[in-house]
Amino acid sequence: MNNSTIRVRFAPSPTGPLHIGGVRTALYNFLFARKTGGKVILRIEDTDQNRYVSNAESYIIESLNWCGIQFDEDPIKGGPYGPYRQSERKGLYRQYAETLVSRGFAYYAFDSELELEEMRDRLKHEDPSMAQYGPFTRLSMKNSLTLLAEVVQEKLSNCEPFVIRIKIPEKEDIIVHDLIRGEVVVHSHNLDDKVLFKSDGWPTYHLANIVDDHLMKISHVIRGEEWLPSAPLHVLLYRYLGWEAEMPAFAHLPLLLKPDGNGKLSKRDGDRLGFPVFPLQWEDLITREISSGYRESGYLPEAFINILAFLGWNPGTEKELFSMDELIEEFSLERVGRHGSKFDPEKAKWFNHHYIQRMAPEELSLLLTSQIVKHCLTTDPIYTARVCSLIRDRVTLIPDLWNNAWFFFKRPETYNEQVKQKIWKPETTQLVKGFAEEAGRLDVWNKEQLHGLVENYLFSMNAKMGQLMNPLRLLIIGDNQGPGMMETEELLGKEEVLARIRIGMEKING
RNA sequence: GGCCCGUUCGUCUAGGGGUUAGGACGUCAGGUUUUCAUCCUGGUAACAGCGGUUCGAUUCCGCUACGGGCUACCA
C-alpha cells in the first residue's frame, strides 16, 4: 500500500470522559499515521441519543490537545471527507441499509422489545447458544422474511417502528485478518442478526462505522480489543456493501487492566486506588462527581504520553524515555503486544519524576510561580528559578514544587513537634544563640562562608554537625526535611535567616 | 452458558528450539548526606500445568487451568 493512502481514525463516542485506554488508542493511531506519512482523523460517533453527554466532545478534544495528539481532519477544522460528526451525517446511513435489504443481505424487523425478550427467555432454557436473533430464530419473528410483502409495505407506509437487521449467513467461516493477532476465524453460527438501523432513525455503531470508514477512505482500523468479537460482522458488512476490496486492515489493541485484581481498567479504579484514570479532571454534570485527571494531578503531558506508549508497546531496546518525535520514529504495530497490561501507578510516577528532572529551572519556575500566586504571594523569576534548582530532585508531581519550596516564600507558622522532641536538647538553645551571633557578624553571606563559619564554630564548641543543623532547620523551615541548610540559608538571605532564628527561638522556648 | 483473545519476575516487558532467561518499576540491603528525598552500588524475583514433536522445549503443537473481552434498537 502506498503510504500516502494510509488513513487512520480515532472514533470516540461522546458518552463521558475519555479514559487513558482511549487516549492510548488515539496515541497509537497518531503514531502510526505520523510514522507512515499517513493521515489521522478524529470522528465523533454520536449516534446514541440516550447516552450523549454534552460536554464530552470538548473534553475529548481538550484531552487530546493537551497530550499533543493532533489530527489532520476533525470536526472543528473539517477536511475533505467531512462532516466528522456522525450526527451531522445522519441522512447518509439509511440508503446503505436499504441497499443491503434490496440485495437480500438485510431485512426489516418489527418485533417489539417485549417480543424480543420473550424469544430470548424461551430459548435460554432450550438452547442458550440459540438465544439470539439469527438464522433459526428469525423465521419465527415478525420481519420482512416471514411477513407477506404487502404487510411489510403496509407497516412501512404506516410508519410503524422498524429496525433493519443484517441477515447473517447460515454456515460460513468468516475470517478476520488482524495485524496483531493474525487470522481470527469465527463461524457465522455464532453471530446474530445485529441491528444496523434503529427504530429511532439512527444507524447503530456497526453500520455507521463501516460506512464512514469506507467513505473516509480509512486504510487501517486501530481500535481496542473489545471490538474483536464484532469484527466478523464488519467484514461481512464490507462484503455485502461491495467494498471488500478496499476493506481496511484491522489491528485490535490489547486492553488496559486494573492495577490490582482483575478486569479492565474502569472509572472506579482511580478513586479506589488513588490514581487518575482520565487525562483531565472530569466533572459529571448530573451527579456533580469529580474525577481527577493527570493534568490536574501534576503530570507533564510528555510523561503521560511516554507512560501510555509503553502500555502495550515497546521498542525492543532498553530505552524507556521517549519524546513524541522519538515515538513516531520508532513506533510500529508489529511491536504492539497481544495481552492486556495492568496499569502501574508507581511506574507512572517514576516517568514523571524523570521528565521533571529534565526540565530547566527556568521552566519549573513558571510552574512554581503559578502555585505561589495561588497562595497569594509574589516572587521574582530569578529567585524562583534558584529555588527550583535547589528542590528539583525531590519533585515527582508538579504540586511537589510548592510542597517542597513554600518556606522560601513565607515563614513557618508551626514547628514540627515530633522533630522538636527528638532534636531539641538542653544545650541546643545556647548553641543556636551563639551561632546566630557569629552569623550576624558575617559580611559575605553565601554557602561557602556559612560552611566555614559552621565548621569553625562547631570545632570551638566541640559539637557535631547535627547538633546545630537540625535545630537550625527546625527554626528556619519548621521541619526536618528539605535541601541543604547552607544553600537554603544563602538563598533566604542573612536578614531573613536571623529573623527566623529569633522568632523560632521565642516560640520554641515559649 | 456460548464465542473469541490471551498467559515470561509482584508490575511493564525483552528474548526465543541449546541463554548464567536481559532491562525497567517496586521491594530489600549497603553507600553518599546536617535532615527528608534524590542519587549510586548490589541483591531478590518469572517462562501457569500436563501431554506430544525433538538429541534437546520456556520457545512449536494439543489439552487443561487461569485471566480478559464480547454476548443491546450502547459504543
Coordinates of C-alpha atoms in Angstrom, one line a residue, chain A:
Chain A
M1 CA 0.0 0.0 0.0
N2 CA 1.2 3.4 -0.9
N3 CA 2.0 5.4 2.3
S4 CA 0.2 8.4 1.0
T5 CA -3.0 6.5 1.1
I6 CA -2.7 5.5 4.8
R7 CA -5.5 7.0 6.7
V8 CA -6.5 6.0 10.3
R9 CA -9.1 7.3 12.6
F10 CA -9.8 7.7 16.2
A11 CA -13.6 7.4 16.7
P12 CA -14.7 8.0 20.3
S13 CA -18.3 8.2 21.5
P14 CA -19.1 11.4 23.4
T15 CA -20.7 9.5 26.3
G16 CA -18.4 10.7 29.0
P17 CA -14.8 11.3 29.7
L18 CA -12.2 9.6 27.6
H19 CA -10.1 7.3 29.8
I20 CA -6.5 6.5 29.4
G21 CA -7.2 3.4 27.4
G22 CA -8.9 5.6 24.8
V23 CA -6.1 8.1 24.9
R24 CA -3.7 5.2 24.2
T25 CA -5.8 4.1 21.2
A26 CA -5.7 7.7 19.9
L27 CA -1.9 7.8 20.5
Y28 CA -1.2 4.6 18.6
N29 CA -3.3 5.8 15.7
F30 CA -1.5 9.1 15.7
L31 CA 2.0 7.5 15.9
F32 CA 1.1 5.0 13.2
A33 CA 0.0 7.8 10.9
R34 CA 2.9 10.1 11.5
K35 CA 5.4 7.2 11.2
T36 CA 4.0 6.1 7.8
G37 CA 3.3 9.6 6.5
G38 CA -0.4 9.0 6.5
K39 CA -3.3 11.0 8.0
V40 CA -5.1 10.7 11.3
I41 CA -8.8 11.6 11.5
L42 CA -10.9 12.3 14.5
R43 CA -14.5 11.3 14.1
I44 CA -17.1 11.7 16.7
E45 CA -19.5 8.7 16.9
D46 CA -22.6 10.3 18.5
T47 CA -25.3 8.0 17.1
D48 CA -26.7 7.1 20.5
Q49 CA -29.1 9.8 21.6
N50 CA -29.6 8.3 25.0
R51 CA -26.1 8.2 26.1
Y52 CA -25.0 11.5 24.7
V53 CA -23.2 13.8 27.1
S54 CA -23.0 17.4 26.1
N55 CA -19.5 18.3 27.4
A56 CA -17.9 15.0 26.4
E57 CA -16.8 16.1 22.9
S58 CA -15.0 19.2 24.1
Y59 CA -13.4 17.1 26.9
I60 CA -12.1 14.6 24.3
I61 CA -10.7 17.3 22.1
E62 CA -9.1 19.2 25.0
S63 CA -7.6 16.0 26.4
L64 CA -6.0 15.0 23.1
N65 CA -4.8 18.6 22.6
W66 CA -3.1 18.5 26.0
C67 CA -1.4 15.3 25.1
G68 CA -0.1 16.7 21.8
I69 CA -2.1 14.4 19.7
Q70 CA -3.1 16.3 16.6
F71 CA -5.5 15.4 13.8
D72 CA -5.3 16.1 10.1
E73 CA -9.1 16.1 9.8
D74 CA -11.5 16.6 12.7
P75 CA -15.0 18.1 13.5
I76 CA -13.5 21.6 14.2
K77 CA -11.1 22.1 11.3
G78 CA -13.0 19.9 8.9
G79 CA -11.4 18.2 5.9
P80 CA -12.2 16.7 2.5
Y81 CA -14.4 13.9 3.9
G82 CA -16.5 15.7 6.4
P83 CA -18.5 16.3 8.3
Y84 CA -16.7 14.4 11.0
R85 CA -19.6 14.1 13.5
Q86 CA -21.9 11.2 12.7
S87 CA -24.9 13.2 13.9
E88 CA -24.2 15.6 11.0
R89 CA -24.0 12.7 8.6
K90 CA -27.3 11.2 9.8
G91 CA -29.1 11.4 6.5
L92 CA -26.4 9.3 4.8
Y93 CA -26.8 5.9 6.5
R94 CA -30.2 4.7 5.7
Q95 CA -29.6 4.3 2.0
Y96 CA -26.8 1.8 2.7
A97 CA -29.1 -0.2 5.0
E98 CA -31.7 -0.2 2.3
T99 CA -29.2 -1.3 -0.3
L100 CA -28.4 -4.3 1.9
V101 CA -32.1 -5.1 2.1
S102 CA -32.6 -4.9 -1.6
R103 CA -29.6 -7.2 -2.1
G104 CA -31.0 -9.7 0.3
F105 CA -28.3 -9.2 3.0
A106 CA -30.6 -7.4 5.4
Y107 CA -34.3 -7.2 6.3
Y108 CA -36.8 -5.2 8.2
A109 CA -37.9 -6.3 11.6
F110 CA -40.9 -5.2 13.5
D111 CA -40.6 -7.1 16.8
S112 CA -41.3 -5.1 20.0
E113 CA -38.9 -5.0 22.9
L114 CA -41.2 -7.4 24.7
E115 CA -41.3 -9.9 21.9
L116 CA -37.5 -10.0 21.7
E117 CA -37.3 -10.5 25.4
E118 CA -39.8 -13.4 25.2
M119 CA -37.8 -15.0 22.4
R120 CA -34.6 -14.8 24.4
D121 CA -36.2 -16.1 27.6
R122 CA -37.7 -19.0 25.9
L123 CA -34.6 -20.1 24.1
K124 CA -32.3 -19.5 27.0
H125 CA -33.8 -22.6 28.6
E126 CA -33.9 -24.8 25.5
D127 CA -30.5 -23.9 24.0
P128 CA -28.6 -20.9 25.3
S129 CA -26.4 -20.7 22.2
M130 CA -29.5 -20.1 20.1
A131 CA -30.9 -17.3 22.3
Q132 CA -30.2 -14.7 19.6
Y133 CA -31.9 -13.2 16.6
G134 CA -30.3 -15.4 14.0
P135 CA -30.7 -17.8 11.1
F136 CA -33.1 -20.0 13.0
T137 CA -35.0 -17.7 15.3
R138 CA -35.5 -15.0 12.6
L139 CA -38.1 -17.4 11.0
S140 CA -40.4 -17.2 14.0
M141 CA -40.2 -13.4 14.4
K142 CA -42.0 -10.5 12.8
N143 CA -39.9 -9.4 9.9
S144 CA -39.8 -9.0 6.2
L145 CA -38.6 -12.5 5.8
T146 CA -41.6 -14.0 7.5
L147 CA -44.3 -11.4 6.7
L148 CA -46.1 -11.0 3.4
A149 CA -44.5 -8.3 1.2
E150 CA -47.8 -6.4 1.3
V151 CA -47.9 -6.5 5.0
V152 CA -44.4 -5.2 5.2
Q153 CA -45.2 -2.5 2.8
E154 CA -48.2 -1.5 4.8
K155 CA -46.3 -1.4 8.0
L156 CA -43.6 0.8 6.5
S157 CA -46.1 3.2 4.9
N158 CA -48.0 3.4 8.2
C159 CA -44.7 4.5 9.8
E160 CA -44.7 1.5 12.2
P161 CA -41.5 1.3 14.1
F162 CA -38.9 -1.0 12.4
V163 CA -35.3 -1.8 12.5
I164 CA -33.0 -3.2 9.8
R165 CA -31.1 -6.3 10.7
I166 CA -28.2 -7.9 8.9
K167 CA -29.0 -11.4 7.6
I168 CA -26.1 -13.5 8.9
P169 CA -25.3 -16.4 6.6
E170 CA -26.1 -19.8 7.9
K171 CA -22.9 -21.8 7.6
E172 CA -19.8 -19.8 6.8
D173 CA -16.4 -19.3 8.3
I174 CA -15.7 -15.6 8.5
I175 CA -12.0 -14.7 8.5
V176 CA -10.7 -11.5 10.1
H177 CA -7.1 -10.7 9.3
D178 CA -5.7 -8.8 12.2
L179 CA -2.2 -7.2 12.2
I180 CA -1.7 -8.0 15.8
R181 CA -3.5 -11.4 16.2
G182 CA -3.1 -12.9 12.8
E183 CA -6.1 -14.8 11.4
V184 CA -9.2 -15.0 13.5
V185 CA -11.9 -17.3 12.3
V186 CA -15.4 -17.2 13.5
H187 CA -18.2 -19.3 12.3
S188 CA -21.4 -17.4 11.3
H189 CA -23.4 -19.7 13.5
N190 CA -22.0 -17.7 16.4
L191 CA -23.1 -14.4 15.0
D192 CA -26.5 -12.9 15.3
D193 CA -28.6 -10.6 13.1
K194 CA -27.4 -7.4 14.5
V195 CA -29.4 -4.3 14.2
L196 CA -27.9 -1.9 11.6
F197 CA -30.5 0.7 11.6
K198 CA -32.5 1.6 14.7
S199 CA -36.2 2.5 15.0
D200 CA -35.3 6.0 16.1
G201 CA -33.9 6.6 12.6
W202 CA -30.2 6.4 13.6
P203 CA -27.7 3.8 12.5
T204 CA -26.0 1.6 15.0
Y205 CA -22.3 1.7 15.5
H206 CA -21.7 -1.2 13.2
L207 CA -23.4 0.4 10.2
A208 CA -22.2 4.0 10.7
N209 CA -18.7 2.9 11.4
I210 CA -18.3 0.8 8.3
V211 CA -20.0 3.4 6.1
D212 CA -17.8 6.2 7.4
D213 CA -14.6 4.3 7.3
H214 CA -15.3 3.5 3.7
L215 CA -16.4 7.0 2.8
M216 CA -13.4 8.5 4.6
K217 CA -11.1 6.1 2.9
I218 CA -9.7 4.6 6.1
S219 CA -6.9 2.2 5.4
H220 CA -6.2 0.8 8.9
V221 CA -8.7 0.4 11.8
I222 CA -6.7 0.5 15.0
R223 CA -9.0 0.1 18.0
G224 CA -9.5 -1.7 21.3
E225 CA -9.8 -5.4 21.6
E226 CA -13.3 -5.1 22.8
W227 CA -14.2 -4.8 19.1
L228 CA -12.7 -8.0 18.0
P229 CA -15.9 -10.0 18.5
S230 CA -17.8 -7.7 16.1
A231 CA -15.0 -7.6 13.5
P232 CA -16.5 -10.6 11.6
L233 CA -19.8 -8.7 11.4
H234 CA -17.8 -5.8 10.0
V235 CA -16.1 -8.0 7.4
L236 CA -19.5 -9.2 6.3
L237 CA -20.8 -5.7 6.0
Y238 CA -17.8 -4.7 3.8
R239 CA -18.5 -7.7 1.6
Y240 CA -22.3 -7.1 1.3
L241 CA -21.8 -3.5 0.6
G242 CA -19.4 -4.4 -2.2
W243 CA -16.4 -2.8 -0.6
E244 CA -14.4 -5.8 0.4
A245 CA -11.5 -4.9 -2.0
E246 CA -11.0 -1.7 -0.1
M247 CA -11.6 -3.1 3.3
P248 CA -9.2 -1.6 5.9
A249 CA -6.6 -3.7 7.7
F250 CA -7.6 -4.3 11.4
A251 CA -5.4 -4.0 14.4
H252 CA -7.1 -4.8 17.7
L253 CA -5.1 -3.4 20.7
P254 CA -4.9 -5.3 24.0
L255 CA -6.8 -3.7 26.8
L256 CA -5.6 -1.7 29.8
L257 CA -6.3 -3.7 33.0
K258 CA -6.8 -2.8 36.7
P259 CA -3.5 -2.5 38.7
D260 CA -4.8 -4.9 41.3
G261 CA -7.1 -7.9 40.9
N262 CA -8.7 -8.5 37.5
G263 CA -10.8 -6.8 34.9
K264 CA -10.4 -3.9 32.6
L265 CA -9.5 -0.5 33.9
S266 CA -12.6 1.4 34.9
K267 CA -13.5 4.8 36.2
R268 CA -14.0 3.5 39.8
D269 CA -10.4 2.1 40.0
G270 CA -9.0 5.6 40.0
D271 CA -10.9 6.7 43.1
R272 CA -10.4 3.4 44.8
L273 CA -6.6 3.2 44.2
G274 CA -5.8 6.8 44.2
F275 CA -4.6 7.5 40.7
P276 CA -6.3 9.2 37.8
V277 CA -7.8 7.2 35.0
F278 CA -8.6 10.3 33.0
P279 CA -6.2 12.7 31.2
L280 CA -8.1 15.7 32.5
Q281 CA -10.2 16.3 35.5
W282 CA -13.9 15.5 34.7
E283 CA -17.0 16.7 36.4
D284 CA -20.2 14.8 35.9
L285 CA -22.8 17.5 35.2
I286 CA -25.6 15.4 36.7
T287 CA -24.0 13.9 39.8
R288 CA -21.5 16.7 40.3
E289 CA -19.0 14.0 41.0
I290 CA -15.4 14.9 40.2
S291 CA -12.8 12.5 38.8
S292 CA -9.2 13.5 38.9
G293 CA -7.1 13.9 35.8
Y294 CA -3.4 13.5 35.0
R295 CA -3.1 17.2 34.2
E296 CA -4.5 18.4 37.5
S297 CA -2.6 15.8 39.5
G298 CA 0.6 17.3 38.2
Y299 CA 1.8 15.1 35.3
L300 CA 3.6 16.6 32.4
P301 CA 1.9 15.7 29.0
E302 CA 5.3 14.4 27.7
A303 CA 5.5 12.0 30.6
F304 CA 1.9 11.0 30.3
I305 CA 2.4 10.1 26.6
N306 CA 5.5 8.1 27.4
I307 CA 3.6 6.2 30.1
L308 CA 0.8 5.3 27.7
A309 CA 3.1 4.4 24.8
F310 CA 4.7 1.7 26.9
L311 CA 1.5 0.1 28.0
G312 CA 1.3 -2.5 25.2
W313 CA 4.2 -1.3 23.0
N314 CA 7.9 -1.4 23.4
P315 CA 10.8 -0.5 21.1
G316 CA 12.6 -3.8 21.6
T317 CA 15.6 -2.0 23.1
E318 CA 16.3 -1.0 26.7
K319 CA 15.5 2.7 26.1
E320 CA 12.4 3.7 28.0
L321 CA 12.3 7.5 27.8
F322 CA 10.8 8.7 24.5
S323 CA 9.7 12.0 23.3
M324 CA 6.7 12.2 20.9
D325 CA 9.1 12.6 18.0
E326 CA 11.1 9.6 19.1
L327 CA 7.9 7.5 19.5
I328 CA 6.9 8.5 16.0
E329 CA 10.3 7.4 14.7
E330 CA 10.3 4.0 16.5
F331 CA 6.6 3.0 16.5
S332 CA 5.3 0.0 14.7
L333 CA 2.2 -2.2 15.0
E334 CA 4.5 -5.2 14.9
R335 CA 5.8 -4.3 18.3
V336 CA 2.4 -4.0 20.0
G337 CA 1.8 -6.9 22.4
R338 CA -1.0 -9.3 22.4
H339 CA -2.0 -9.3 26.1
G340 CA -3.6 -6.7 28.3
S341 CA -1.5 -4.6 30.6
K342 CA -2.1 -3.8 34.2
F343 CA -1.6 -0.2 34.8
D344 CA 1.2 0.6 37.3
P345 CA 0.7 3.9 39.1
E346 CA 4.2 3.7 40.7
K347 CA 5.9 3.4 37.4
A348 CA 3.8 6.3 36.1
K349 CA 5.2 8.5 38.8
W350 CA 8.7 7.4 38.0
F351 CA 8.3 8.5 34.5
N352 CA 7.0 11.9 35.6
H353 CA 9.9 12.3 38.0
H354 CA 12.3 11.8 35.2
Y355 CA 10.6 14.4 33.0
I356 CA 10.6 16.9 35.8
Q357 CA 14.3 16.4 36.4
R358 CA 15.0 17.1 32.7
M359 CA 13.3 20.5 32.9
A360 CA 15.3 23.7 33.2
P361 CA 14.9 25.6 36.5
E362 CA 13.5 28.5 34.5
E363 CA 10.7 26.2 33.1
L364 CA 10.0 24.8 36.5
S365 CA 10.0 28.3 37.9
L366 CA 7.0 29.1 35.7
L367 CA 5.1 26.2 37.2
L368 CA 6.0 27.1 40.7
T369 CA 5.1 30.7 40.2
S370 CA 1.6 29.8 39.3
Q371 CA 1.3 27.9 42.6
I372 CA 2.9 30.8 44.5
V373 CA 0.3 33.1 43.1
K374 CA -2.4 30.8 44.2
H375 CA -1.2 31.2 47.7
C376 CA -1.5 35.0 47.3
L377 CA 2.2 35.6 47.4
T378 CA 4.6 37.2 44.9
T379 CA 8.1 36.4 43.8
D380 CA 10.6 37.2 41.2
P381 CA 11.6 34.8 38.4
I382 CA 15.3 34.6 39.2
Y383 CA 14.8 33.8 42.9
T384 CA 12.1 31.2 42.0
A385 CA 14.4 29.6 39.5
R386 CA 17.1 29.3 42.1
V387 CA 14.7 27.7 44.5
C388 CA 13.6 25.3 41.8
S389 CA 17.1 24.1 41.1
L390 CA 17.6 23.5 44.8
I391 CA 14.4 21.4 45.3
R392 CA 14.0 19.8 41.9
D393 CA 15.4 16.4 43.0
R394 CA 12.5 15.8 45.3
V395 CA 9.8 16.8 42.9
T396 CA 7.8 14.0 41.3
L397 CA 4.5 15.7 40.5
I398 CA 4.1 19.4 39.9
P399 CA 2.4 20.2 43.3
D400 CA 5.5 18.8 44.9
L401 CA 7.1 22.0 43.8
W402 CA 5.2 24.1 46.2
N403 CA 5.2 21.4 48.9
N404 CA 9.0 21.5 48.9
A405 CA 9.5 25.2 48.4
W406 CA 6.9 27.1 50.3
F407 CA 9.3 28.1 53.1
F408 CA 11.3 30.1 50.6
F409 CA 8.3 32.3 50.2
K410 CA 6.9 32.6 53.7
R411 CA 8.0 31.9 57.2
P412 CA 6.9 28.8 59.1
E413 CA 4.0 29.2 61.4
T414 CA 4.4 25.9 63.2
Y415 CA 7.3 23.8 64.2
N416 CA 7.1 20.0 63.9
E417 CA 6.5 18.9 67.5
Q418 CA 7.8 15.4 67.0
V419 CA 11.0 16.7 65.5
K420 CA 11.4 19.2 68.3
Q421 CA 11.1 16.4 70.9
K422 CA 13.7 14.4 69.2
I423 CA 16.4 17.0 68.5
W424 CA 16.0 19.8 71.0
K425 CA 18.4 19.2 73.8
P426 CA 19.0 21.3 76.9
E427 CA 22.2 22.8 75.3
T428 CA 20.6 23.5 72.0
T429 CA 19.4 27.0 72.8
Q430 CA 22.8 28.2 73.8
L431 CA 24.4 26.5 70.7
V432 CA 22.0 28.2 68.4
K433 CA 22.2 31.6 70.1
G434 CA 26.0 31.5 69.8
F435 CA 25.8 30.6 66.1
A436 CA 23.3 33.4 65.4
E437 CA 25.6 35.9 67.0
E438 CA 28.6 34.8 64.9
A439 CA 26.4 34.7 61.7
G440 CA 25.3 38.2 62.4
R441 CA 28.9 39.4 62.0
L442 CA 29.3 37.7 58.6
D443 CA 29.9 40.2 55.8
V444 CA 29.6 37.9 52.8
W445 CA 26.5 35.7 53.1
N446 CA 26.9 32.6 50.9
K447 CA 27.0 28.9 51.4
E448 CA 30.8 28.8 51.4
Q449 CA 31.2 31.4 54.1
L450 CA 28.4 29.8 56.1
H451 CA 30.1 26.4 55.8
G452 CA 33.4 27.8 57.1
L453 CA 31.6 29.6 59.9
V454 CA 29.7 26.5 60.9
E455 CA 32.8 24.3 60.9
N456 CA 34.9 26.7 63.0
Y457 CA 32.0 27.4 65.4
L458 CA 31.3 23.7 65.9
F459 CA 35.0 23.0 66.4
S460 CA 35.2 25.7 69.1
M461 CA 32.1 24.4 70.8
N462 CA 33.2 20.8 70.4
A463 CA 29.9 20.0 68.8
K464 CA 28.8 17.8 65.9
M465 CA 27.1 19.0 62.7
G466 CA 23.7 17.5 63.5
Q467 CA 23.6 19.2 66.9
L468 CA 23.4 22.6 65.2
M469 CA 22.0 22.0 61.8
N470 CA 18.9 20.0 62.8
P471 CA 17.7 22.7 65.3
L472 CA 18.6 25.4 62.7
R473 CA 16.5 23.6 60.1
L474 CA 13.6 23.4 62.5
L475 CA 13.8 27.1 63.3
I476 CA 14.1 28.2 59.7
I477 CA 11.6 25.9 57.9
G478 CA 9.7 24.3 60.8
D479 CA 10.6 20.7 59.9
N480 CA 13.3 18.2 59.4
Q481 CA 13.4 17.9 55.7
G482 CA 14.4 19.9 52.6
P483 CA 17.5 20.9 50.7
G484 CA 20.9 21.5 52.2
M485 CA 20.9 24.1 55.1
M486 CA 23.7 26.2 53.8
E487 CA 22.1 26.6 50.3
T488 CA 18.8 27.3 52.0
E489 CA 20.3 30.0 54.2
E490 CA 22.2 31.5 51.3
L491 CA 19.0 31.8 49.2
L492 CA 16.9 33.1 52.1
G493 CA 19.4 35.8 52.9
K494 CA 21.0 37.0 56.1
E495 CA 18.2 39.2 57.5
E496 CA 15.6 36.6 56.9
V497 CA 17.6 33.7 58.4
L498 CA 18.4 35.7 61.5
A499 CA 14.9 36.8 61.9
R500 CA 13.5 33.3 61.6
I501 CA 16.0 32.0 64.2
R502 CA 15.0 34.8 66.6
I503 CA 11.2 34.2 66.1
G504 CA 11.6 30.4 66.2
M505 CA 13.6 30.6 69.4
E506 CA 10.9 32.6 71.1
K507 CA 8.2 30.3 70.0
I508 CA 10.0 27.1 70.8
N509 CA 11.4 28.1 74.1
G510 CA 7.9 29.5 75.0

